[in-house]
mmCIF file of C-alpha atoms and ligand atoms in Angstrom:
data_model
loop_
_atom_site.group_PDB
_atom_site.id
_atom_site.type_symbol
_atom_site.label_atom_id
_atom_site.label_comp_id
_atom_site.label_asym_id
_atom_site.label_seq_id
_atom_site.Cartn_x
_atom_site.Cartn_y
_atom_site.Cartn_z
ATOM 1 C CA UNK A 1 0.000 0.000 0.000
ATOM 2 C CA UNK A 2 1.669 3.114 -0.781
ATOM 3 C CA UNK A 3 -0.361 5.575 1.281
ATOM 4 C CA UNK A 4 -3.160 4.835 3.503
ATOM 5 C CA UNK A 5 -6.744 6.503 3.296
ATOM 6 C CA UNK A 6 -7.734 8.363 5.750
ATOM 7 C CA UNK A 7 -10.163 10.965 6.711
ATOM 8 C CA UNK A 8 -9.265 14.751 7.262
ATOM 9 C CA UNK A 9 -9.511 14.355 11.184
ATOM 10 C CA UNK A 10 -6.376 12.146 10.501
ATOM 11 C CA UNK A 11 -4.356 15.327 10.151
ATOM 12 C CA UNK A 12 -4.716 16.978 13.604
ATOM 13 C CA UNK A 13 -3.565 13.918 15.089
ATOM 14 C CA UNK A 14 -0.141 14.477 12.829
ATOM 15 C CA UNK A 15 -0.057 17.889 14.007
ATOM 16 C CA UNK A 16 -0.373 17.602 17.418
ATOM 17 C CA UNK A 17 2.581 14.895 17.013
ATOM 18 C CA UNK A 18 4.856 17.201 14.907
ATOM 19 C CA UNK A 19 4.015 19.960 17.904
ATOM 20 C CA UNK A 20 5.468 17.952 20.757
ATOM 21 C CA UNK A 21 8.222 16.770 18.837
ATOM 22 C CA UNK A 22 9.207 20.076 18.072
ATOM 23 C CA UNK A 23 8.054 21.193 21.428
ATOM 24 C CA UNK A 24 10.647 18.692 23.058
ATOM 25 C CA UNK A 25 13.189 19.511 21.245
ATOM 26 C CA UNK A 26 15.079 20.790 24.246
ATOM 27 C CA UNK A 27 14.714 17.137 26.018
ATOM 28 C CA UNK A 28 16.241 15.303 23.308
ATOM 29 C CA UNK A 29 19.641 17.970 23.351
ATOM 30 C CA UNK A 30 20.542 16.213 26.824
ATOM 31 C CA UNK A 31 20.231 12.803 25.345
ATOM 32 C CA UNK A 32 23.429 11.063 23.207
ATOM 33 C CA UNK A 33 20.184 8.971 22.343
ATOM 34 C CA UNK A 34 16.354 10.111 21.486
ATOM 35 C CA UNK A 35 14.442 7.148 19.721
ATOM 36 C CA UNK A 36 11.118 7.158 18.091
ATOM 37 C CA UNK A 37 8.711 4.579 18.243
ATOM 38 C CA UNK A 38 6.272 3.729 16.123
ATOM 39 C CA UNK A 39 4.653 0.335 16.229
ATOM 40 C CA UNK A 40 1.442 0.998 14.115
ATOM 41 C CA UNK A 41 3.107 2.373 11.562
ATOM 42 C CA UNK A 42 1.642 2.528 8.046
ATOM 43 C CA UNK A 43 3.127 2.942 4.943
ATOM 44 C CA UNK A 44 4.340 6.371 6.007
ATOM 45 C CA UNK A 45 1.839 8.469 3.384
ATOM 46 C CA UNK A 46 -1.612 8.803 3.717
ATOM 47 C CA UNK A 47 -4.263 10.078 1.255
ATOM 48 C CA UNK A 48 -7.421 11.957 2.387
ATOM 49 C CA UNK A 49 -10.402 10.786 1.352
ATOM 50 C CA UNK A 50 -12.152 13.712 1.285
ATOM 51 C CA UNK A 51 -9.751 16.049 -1.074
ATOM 52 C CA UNK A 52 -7.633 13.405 -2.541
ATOM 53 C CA UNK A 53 -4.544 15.422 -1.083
ATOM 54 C CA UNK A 54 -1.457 13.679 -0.133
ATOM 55 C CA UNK A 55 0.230 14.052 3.241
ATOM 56 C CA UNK A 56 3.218 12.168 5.431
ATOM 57 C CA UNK A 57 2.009 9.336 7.750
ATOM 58 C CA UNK A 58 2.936 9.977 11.418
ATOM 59 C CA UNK A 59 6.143 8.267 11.255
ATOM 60 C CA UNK A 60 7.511 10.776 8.234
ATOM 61 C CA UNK A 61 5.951 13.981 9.866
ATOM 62 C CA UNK A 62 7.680 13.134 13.327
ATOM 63 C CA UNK A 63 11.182 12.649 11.869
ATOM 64 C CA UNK A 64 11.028 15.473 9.620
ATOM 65 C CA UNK A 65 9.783 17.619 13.078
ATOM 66 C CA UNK A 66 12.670 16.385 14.707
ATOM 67 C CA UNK A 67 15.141 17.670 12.023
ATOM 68 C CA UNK A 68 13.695 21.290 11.688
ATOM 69 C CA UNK A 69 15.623 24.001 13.177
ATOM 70 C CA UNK A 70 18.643 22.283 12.918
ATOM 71 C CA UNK A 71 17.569 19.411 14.936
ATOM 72 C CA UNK A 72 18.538 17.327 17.163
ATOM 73 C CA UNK A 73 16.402 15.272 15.297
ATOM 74 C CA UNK A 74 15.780 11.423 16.721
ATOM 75 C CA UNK A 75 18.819 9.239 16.523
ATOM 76 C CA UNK A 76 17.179 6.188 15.912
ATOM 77 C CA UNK A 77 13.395 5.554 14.240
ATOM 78 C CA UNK A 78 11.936 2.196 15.176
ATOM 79 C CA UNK A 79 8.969 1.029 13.153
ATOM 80 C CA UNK A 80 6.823 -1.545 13.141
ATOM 81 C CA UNK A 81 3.499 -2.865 11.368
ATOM 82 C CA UNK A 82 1.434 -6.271 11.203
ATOM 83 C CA UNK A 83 1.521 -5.398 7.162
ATOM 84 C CA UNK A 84 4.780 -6.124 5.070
ATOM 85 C CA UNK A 85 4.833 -4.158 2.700
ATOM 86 C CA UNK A 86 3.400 -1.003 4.587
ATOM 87 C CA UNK A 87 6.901 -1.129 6.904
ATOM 88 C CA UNK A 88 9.210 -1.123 3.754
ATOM 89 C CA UNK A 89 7.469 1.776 2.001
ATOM 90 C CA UNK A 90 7.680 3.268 5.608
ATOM 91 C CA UNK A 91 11.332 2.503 5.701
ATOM 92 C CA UNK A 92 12.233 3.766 2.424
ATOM 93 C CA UNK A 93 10.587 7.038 2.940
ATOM 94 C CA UNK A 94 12.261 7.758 6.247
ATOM 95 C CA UNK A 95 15.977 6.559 5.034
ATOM 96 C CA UNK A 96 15.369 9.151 1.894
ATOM 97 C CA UNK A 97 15.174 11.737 4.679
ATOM 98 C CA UNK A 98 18.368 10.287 6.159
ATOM 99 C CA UNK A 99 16.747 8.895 9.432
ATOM 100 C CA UNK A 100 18.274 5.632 11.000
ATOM 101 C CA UNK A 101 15.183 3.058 10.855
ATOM 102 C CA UNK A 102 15.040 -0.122 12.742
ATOM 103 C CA UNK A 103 12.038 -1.877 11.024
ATOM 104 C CA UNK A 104 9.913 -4.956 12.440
ATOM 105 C CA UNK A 105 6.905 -6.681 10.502
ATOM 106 C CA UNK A 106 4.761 -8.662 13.168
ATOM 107 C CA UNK A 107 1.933 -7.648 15.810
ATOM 108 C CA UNK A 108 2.737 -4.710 17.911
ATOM 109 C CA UNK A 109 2.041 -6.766 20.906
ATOM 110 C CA UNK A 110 5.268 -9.209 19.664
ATOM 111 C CA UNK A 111 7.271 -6.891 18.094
ATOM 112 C CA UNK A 112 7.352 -4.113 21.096
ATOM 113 C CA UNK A 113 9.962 -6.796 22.734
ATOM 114 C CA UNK A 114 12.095 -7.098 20.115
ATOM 115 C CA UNK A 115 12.338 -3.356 19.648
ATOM 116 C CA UNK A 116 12.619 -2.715 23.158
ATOM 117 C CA UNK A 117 15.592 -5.199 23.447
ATOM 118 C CA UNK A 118 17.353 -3.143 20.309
ATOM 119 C CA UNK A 119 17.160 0.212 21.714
ATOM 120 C CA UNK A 120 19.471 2.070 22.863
ATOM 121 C CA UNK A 121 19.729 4.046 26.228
ATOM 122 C CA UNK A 122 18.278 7.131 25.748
ATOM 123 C CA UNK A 123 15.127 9.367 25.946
ATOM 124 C CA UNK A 124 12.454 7.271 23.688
ATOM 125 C CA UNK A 125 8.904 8.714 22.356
ATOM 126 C CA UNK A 126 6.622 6.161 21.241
ATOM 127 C CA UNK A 127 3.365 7.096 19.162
ATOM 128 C CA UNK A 128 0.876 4.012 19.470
ATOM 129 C CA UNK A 129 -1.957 4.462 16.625
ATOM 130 C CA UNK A 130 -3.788 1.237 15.869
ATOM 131 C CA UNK A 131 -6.989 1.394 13.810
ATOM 132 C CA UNK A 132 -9.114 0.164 16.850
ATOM 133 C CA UNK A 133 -9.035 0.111 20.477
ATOM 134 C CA UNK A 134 -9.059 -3.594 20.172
ATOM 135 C CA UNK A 135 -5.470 -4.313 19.225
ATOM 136 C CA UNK A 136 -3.682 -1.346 21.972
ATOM 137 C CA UNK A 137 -3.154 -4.786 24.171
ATOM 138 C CA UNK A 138 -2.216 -3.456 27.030
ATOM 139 C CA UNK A 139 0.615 -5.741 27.348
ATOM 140 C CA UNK A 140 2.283 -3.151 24.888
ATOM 141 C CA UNK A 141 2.122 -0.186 27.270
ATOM 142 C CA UNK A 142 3.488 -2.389 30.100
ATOM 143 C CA UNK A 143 6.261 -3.484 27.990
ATOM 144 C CA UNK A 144 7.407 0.151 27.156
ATOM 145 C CA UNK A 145 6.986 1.438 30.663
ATOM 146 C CA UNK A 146 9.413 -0.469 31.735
ATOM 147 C CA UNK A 147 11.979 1.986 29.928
ATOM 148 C CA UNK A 148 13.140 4.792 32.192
ATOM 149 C CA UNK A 149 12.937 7.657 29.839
ATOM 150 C CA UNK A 150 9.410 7.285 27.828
ATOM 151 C CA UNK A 151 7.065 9.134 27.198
ATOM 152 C CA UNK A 152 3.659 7.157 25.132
ATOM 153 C CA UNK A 153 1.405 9.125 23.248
ATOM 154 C CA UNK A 154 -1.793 6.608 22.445
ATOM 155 C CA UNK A 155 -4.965 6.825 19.817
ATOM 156 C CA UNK A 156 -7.132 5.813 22.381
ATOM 157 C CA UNK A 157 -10.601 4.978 20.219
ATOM 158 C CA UNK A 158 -13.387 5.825 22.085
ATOM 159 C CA UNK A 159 -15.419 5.153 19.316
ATOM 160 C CA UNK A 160 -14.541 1.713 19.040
ATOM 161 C CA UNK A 161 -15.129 1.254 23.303
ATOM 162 C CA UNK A 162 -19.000 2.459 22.780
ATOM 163 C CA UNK A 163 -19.570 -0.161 20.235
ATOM 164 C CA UNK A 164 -18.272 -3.068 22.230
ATOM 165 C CA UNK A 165 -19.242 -2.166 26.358
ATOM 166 C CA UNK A 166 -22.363 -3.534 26.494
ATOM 167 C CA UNK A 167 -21.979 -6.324 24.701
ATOM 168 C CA UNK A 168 -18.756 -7.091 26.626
ATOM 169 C CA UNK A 169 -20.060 -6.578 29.805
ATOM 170 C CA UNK A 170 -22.314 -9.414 29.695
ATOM 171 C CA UNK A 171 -20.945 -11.641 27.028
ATOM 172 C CA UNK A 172 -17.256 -12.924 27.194
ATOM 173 C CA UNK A 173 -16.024 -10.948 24.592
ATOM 174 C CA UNK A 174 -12.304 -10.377 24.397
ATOM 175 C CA UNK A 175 -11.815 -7.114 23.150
ATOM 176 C CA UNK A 176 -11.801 -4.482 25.857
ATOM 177 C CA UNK A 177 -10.434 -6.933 27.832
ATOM 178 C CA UNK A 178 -7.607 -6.922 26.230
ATOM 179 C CA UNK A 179 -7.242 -2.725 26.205
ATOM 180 C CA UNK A 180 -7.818 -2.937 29.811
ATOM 181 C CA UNK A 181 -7.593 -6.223 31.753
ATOM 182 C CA UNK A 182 -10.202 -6.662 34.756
ATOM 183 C CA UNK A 183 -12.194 -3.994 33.795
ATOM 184 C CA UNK A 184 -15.571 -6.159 33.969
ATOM 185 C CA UNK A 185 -14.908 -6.733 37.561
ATOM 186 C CA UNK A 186 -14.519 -3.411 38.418
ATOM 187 C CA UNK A 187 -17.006 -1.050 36.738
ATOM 188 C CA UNK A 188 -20.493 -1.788 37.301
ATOM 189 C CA UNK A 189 -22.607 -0.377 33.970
ATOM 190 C CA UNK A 190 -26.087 -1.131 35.455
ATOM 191 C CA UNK A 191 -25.176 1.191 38.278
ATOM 192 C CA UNK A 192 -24.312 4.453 35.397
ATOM 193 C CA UNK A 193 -26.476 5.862 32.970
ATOM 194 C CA UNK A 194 -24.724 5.418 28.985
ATOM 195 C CA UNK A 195 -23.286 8.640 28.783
ATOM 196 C CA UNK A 196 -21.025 7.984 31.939
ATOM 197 C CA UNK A 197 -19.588 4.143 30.098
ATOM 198 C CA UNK A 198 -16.573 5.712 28.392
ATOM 199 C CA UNK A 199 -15.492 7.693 31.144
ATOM 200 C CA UNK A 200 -15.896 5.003 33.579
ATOM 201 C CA UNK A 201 -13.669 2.831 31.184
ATOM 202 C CA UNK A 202 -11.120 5.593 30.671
ATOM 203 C CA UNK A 203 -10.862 6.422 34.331
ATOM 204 C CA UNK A 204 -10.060 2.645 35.030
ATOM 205 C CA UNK A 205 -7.735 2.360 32.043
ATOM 206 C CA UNK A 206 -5.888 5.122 33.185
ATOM 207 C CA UNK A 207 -5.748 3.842 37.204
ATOM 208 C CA UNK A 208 -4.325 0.962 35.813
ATOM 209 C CA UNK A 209 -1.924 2.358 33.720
ATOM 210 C CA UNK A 210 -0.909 4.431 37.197
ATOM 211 C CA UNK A 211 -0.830 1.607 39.247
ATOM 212 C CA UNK A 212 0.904 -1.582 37.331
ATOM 213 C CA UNK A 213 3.360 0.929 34.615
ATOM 214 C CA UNK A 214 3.791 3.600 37.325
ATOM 215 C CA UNK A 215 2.928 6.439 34.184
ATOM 216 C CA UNK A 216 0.236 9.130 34.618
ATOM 217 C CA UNK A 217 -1.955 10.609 31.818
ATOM 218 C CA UNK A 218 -1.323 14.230 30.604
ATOM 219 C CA UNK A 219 -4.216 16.386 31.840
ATOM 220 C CA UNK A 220 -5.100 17.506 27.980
ATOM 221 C CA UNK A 221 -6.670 14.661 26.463
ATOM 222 C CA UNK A 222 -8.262 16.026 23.154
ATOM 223 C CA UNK A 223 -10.965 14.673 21.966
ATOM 224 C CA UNK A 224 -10.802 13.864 17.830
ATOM 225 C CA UNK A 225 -14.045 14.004 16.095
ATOM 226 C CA UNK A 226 -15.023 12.859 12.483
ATOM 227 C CA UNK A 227 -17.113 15.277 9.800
ATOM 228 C CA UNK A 228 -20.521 14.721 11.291
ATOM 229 C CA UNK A 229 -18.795 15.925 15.180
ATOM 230 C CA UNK A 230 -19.214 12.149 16.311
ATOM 231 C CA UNK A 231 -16.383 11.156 18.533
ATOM 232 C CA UNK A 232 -13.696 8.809 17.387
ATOM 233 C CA UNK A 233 -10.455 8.464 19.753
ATOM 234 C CA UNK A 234 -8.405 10.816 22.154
ATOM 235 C CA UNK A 235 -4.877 11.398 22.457
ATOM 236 C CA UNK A 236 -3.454 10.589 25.730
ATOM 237 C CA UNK A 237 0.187 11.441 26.732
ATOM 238 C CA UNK A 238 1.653 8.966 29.075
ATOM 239 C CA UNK A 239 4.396 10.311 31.054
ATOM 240 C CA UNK A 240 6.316 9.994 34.112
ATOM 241 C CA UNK A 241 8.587 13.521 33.458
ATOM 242 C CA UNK A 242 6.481 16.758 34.511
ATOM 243 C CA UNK A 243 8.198 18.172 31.568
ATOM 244 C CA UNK A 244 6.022 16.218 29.450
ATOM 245 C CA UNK A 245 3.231 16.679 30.985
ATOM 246 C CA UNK A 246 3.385 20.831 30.656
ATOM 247 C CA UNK A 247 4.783 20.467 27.100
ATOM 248 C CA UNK A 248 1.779 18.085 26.254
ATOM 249 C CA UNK A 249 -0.606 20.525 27.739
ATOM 250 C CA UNK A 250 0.826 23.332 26.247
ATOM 251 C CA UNK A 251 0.623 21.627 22.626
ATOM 252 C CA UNK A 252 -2.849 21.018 23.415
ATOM 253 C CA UNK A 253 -3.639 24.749 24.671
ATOM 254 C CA UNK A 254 -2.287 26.045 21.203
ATOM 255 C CA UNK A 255 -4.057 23.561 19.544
ATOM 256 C CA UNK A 256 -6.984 26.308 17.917
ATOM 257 C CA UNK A 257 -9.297 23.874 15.906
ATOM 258 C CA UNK A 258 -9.351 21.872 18.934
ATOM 259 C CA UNK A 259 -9.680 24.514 21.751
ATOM 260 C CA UNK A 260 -13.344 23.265 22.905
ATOM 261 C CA UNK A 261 -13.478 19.917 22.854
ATOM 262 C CA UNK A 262 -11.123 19.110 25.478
HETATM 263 C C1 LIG B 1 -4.064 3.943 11.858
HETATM 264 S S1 LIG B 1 -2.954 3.026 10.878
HETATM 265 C C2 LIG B 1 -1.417 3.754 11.292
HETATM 266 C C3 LIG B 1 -1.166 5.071 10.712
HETATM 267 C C4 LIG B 1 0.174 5.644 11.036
HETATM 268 N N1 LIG B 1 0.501 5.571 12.451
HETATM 269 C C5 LIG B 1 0.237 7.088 10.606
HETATM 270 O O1 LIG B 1 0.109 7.985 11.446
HETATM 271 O O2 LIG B 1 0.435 7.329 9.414
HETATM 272 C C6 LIG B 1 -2.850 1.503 11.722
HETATM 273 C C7 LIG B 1 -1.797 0.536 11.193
HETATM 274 O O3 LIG B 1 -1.751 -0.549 12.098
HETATM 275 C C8 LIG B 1 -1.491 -1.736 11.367
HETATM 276 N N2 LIG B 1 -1.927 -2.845 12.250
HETATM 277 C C9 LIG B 1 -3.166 -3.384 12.429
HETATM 278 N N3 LIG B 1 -3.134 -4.283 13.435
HETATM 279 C C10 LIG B 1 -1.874 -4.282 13.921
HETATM 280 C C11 LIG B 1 -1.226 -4.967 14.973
HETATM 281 N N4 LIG B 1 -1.888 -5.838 15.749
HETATM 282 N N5 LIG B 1 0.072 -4.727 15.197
HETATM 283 C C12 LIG B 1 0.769 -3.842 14.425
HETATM 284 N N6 LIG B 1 0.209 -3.162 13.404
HETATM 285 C C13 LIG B 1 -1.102 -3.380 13.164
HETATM 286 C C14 LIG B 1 -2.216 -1.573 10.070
HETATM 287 O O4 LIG B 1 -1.606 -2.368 9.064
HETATM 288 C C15 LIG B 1 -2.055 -0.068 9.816
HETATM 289 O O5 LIG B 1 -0.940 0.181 9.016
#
């Protein structure tokens, strides 16, 4: 596939990335060593259905973020995608622009070991932007916590969530469970009205983020809606650094188109 399709919304996601890359720029001076991580990759282009206009992927716009200004841009890019062929156009297109790519073909919740055990020490970012809530295993944000220096920005679909939560709830569906094990035993839906499930789940995701990967969510989670203003996925910040934390916030403060809906 040489670019993806995608819908317009697709692009504020890339521009909030590009933001805290260049936002962090300053972090990643101290470092000998600032990786990128990309597990979800894509072929590194994307297409939007609506105009037909091309764009870079996430992957492309965060290393060429990292090189504006003079830099320092990432010293290593390591991608990764269940699809082939997607993660050599993605390679190709990054080593044009002279990054250093490490590229994996496999599930994100296999290949996040093998990356992790081919990184070097450093300050890492990882960007974690499946197509649906269902394959964000959580066993991939435990693995990457257990880095010192990360920080985890995730395409957290709450779209996806509504679908499944009542049907999960009662059935034995495997799903959510997988985004966010034991949640069934500890959120009660008959006890909230509808409008209070995705919270509920968030809230408990996000507790057990705290408590088993010792990370905290940035306070600006903003909201990403598609054409007809129906909700489709936020973008957390995972952190341990207060640093990233106020730069997240800040990107998200600046963020105009996006001001409200946080
Ligand atoms: C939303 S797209 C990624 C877009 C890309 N991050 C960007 O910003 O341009 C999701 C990608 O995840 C891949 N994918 C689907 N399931 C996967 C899995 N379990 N592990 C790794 N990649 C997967 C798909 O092939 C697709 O390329």
């Amino acid at each position: 596939m040489d670019a993806m399709v995608v819908g317009s919304w697709s692009g504020h996601k890339h521009d909030m990335l590009v933001d805290y890359v260049g936002a962090s720029r300053g972090a990643r001076m101290r470092w000998p060593h600032a990786s990128y991580i990309d597990l979800f990759c894509g072929p590194g282009r994307v297409v939007e259905r609506q105009t037909n206009a091309f764009r870079d992927g996430g992957a492309l716009a965060a290393w060429k973020a990292s090189c504006a200004n003079g830099g320092p841009s990432f010293s290593d890019v390591f991608i990764g995608d269940l699809d082939q062929r997607s993660v050599e156009f993605c390679r190709k297109r990054l080593e044009t622009f002279g990054a250093c790519v490490h590229a994996y073909v496999g599930a994100a919740s296999e290949t996040v070991h093998r990356v992790i055990c081919d990184l070097p020490r450093g300050l890492n970012l990882a960007f974690l932007d499946p197509f649906s809530a269902e394959h964000l295993d959580f066993e991939i944000i435990l693995a990457l916590s257990r880095l010192n220096r990360i920080d985890i920005l995730v395409h957290f679909s709450v779209m996806d969530i509504q679908r499944n939560i009542e049907r999960e709830a009662v059935a034995s569906g495997a799903r959510l469970e997988r985004i966010a094990p034991g949640w069934r035993e500890a959120i009660e839906l008959s006890h909230l009205p509808k409008s209070a499930f995705i919270n509920a789940f968030l809230d408990y995701w996000k507790a057990l983020v705290e408590r088993t990967a010792n990370m905290t969510a940035a306070d600006m989670m903003p909201l990403i809606k598609n054409s007809k203003n129906g909700p489709l996925y936020r973008l957390i910040m995972l952190k341990r650094h207060p640093l990233a934390e106020k730069l997240w916030n800040d990107v998200g403060r600046d963020d105009k188109a996006q001001k409200d809906l946080f």
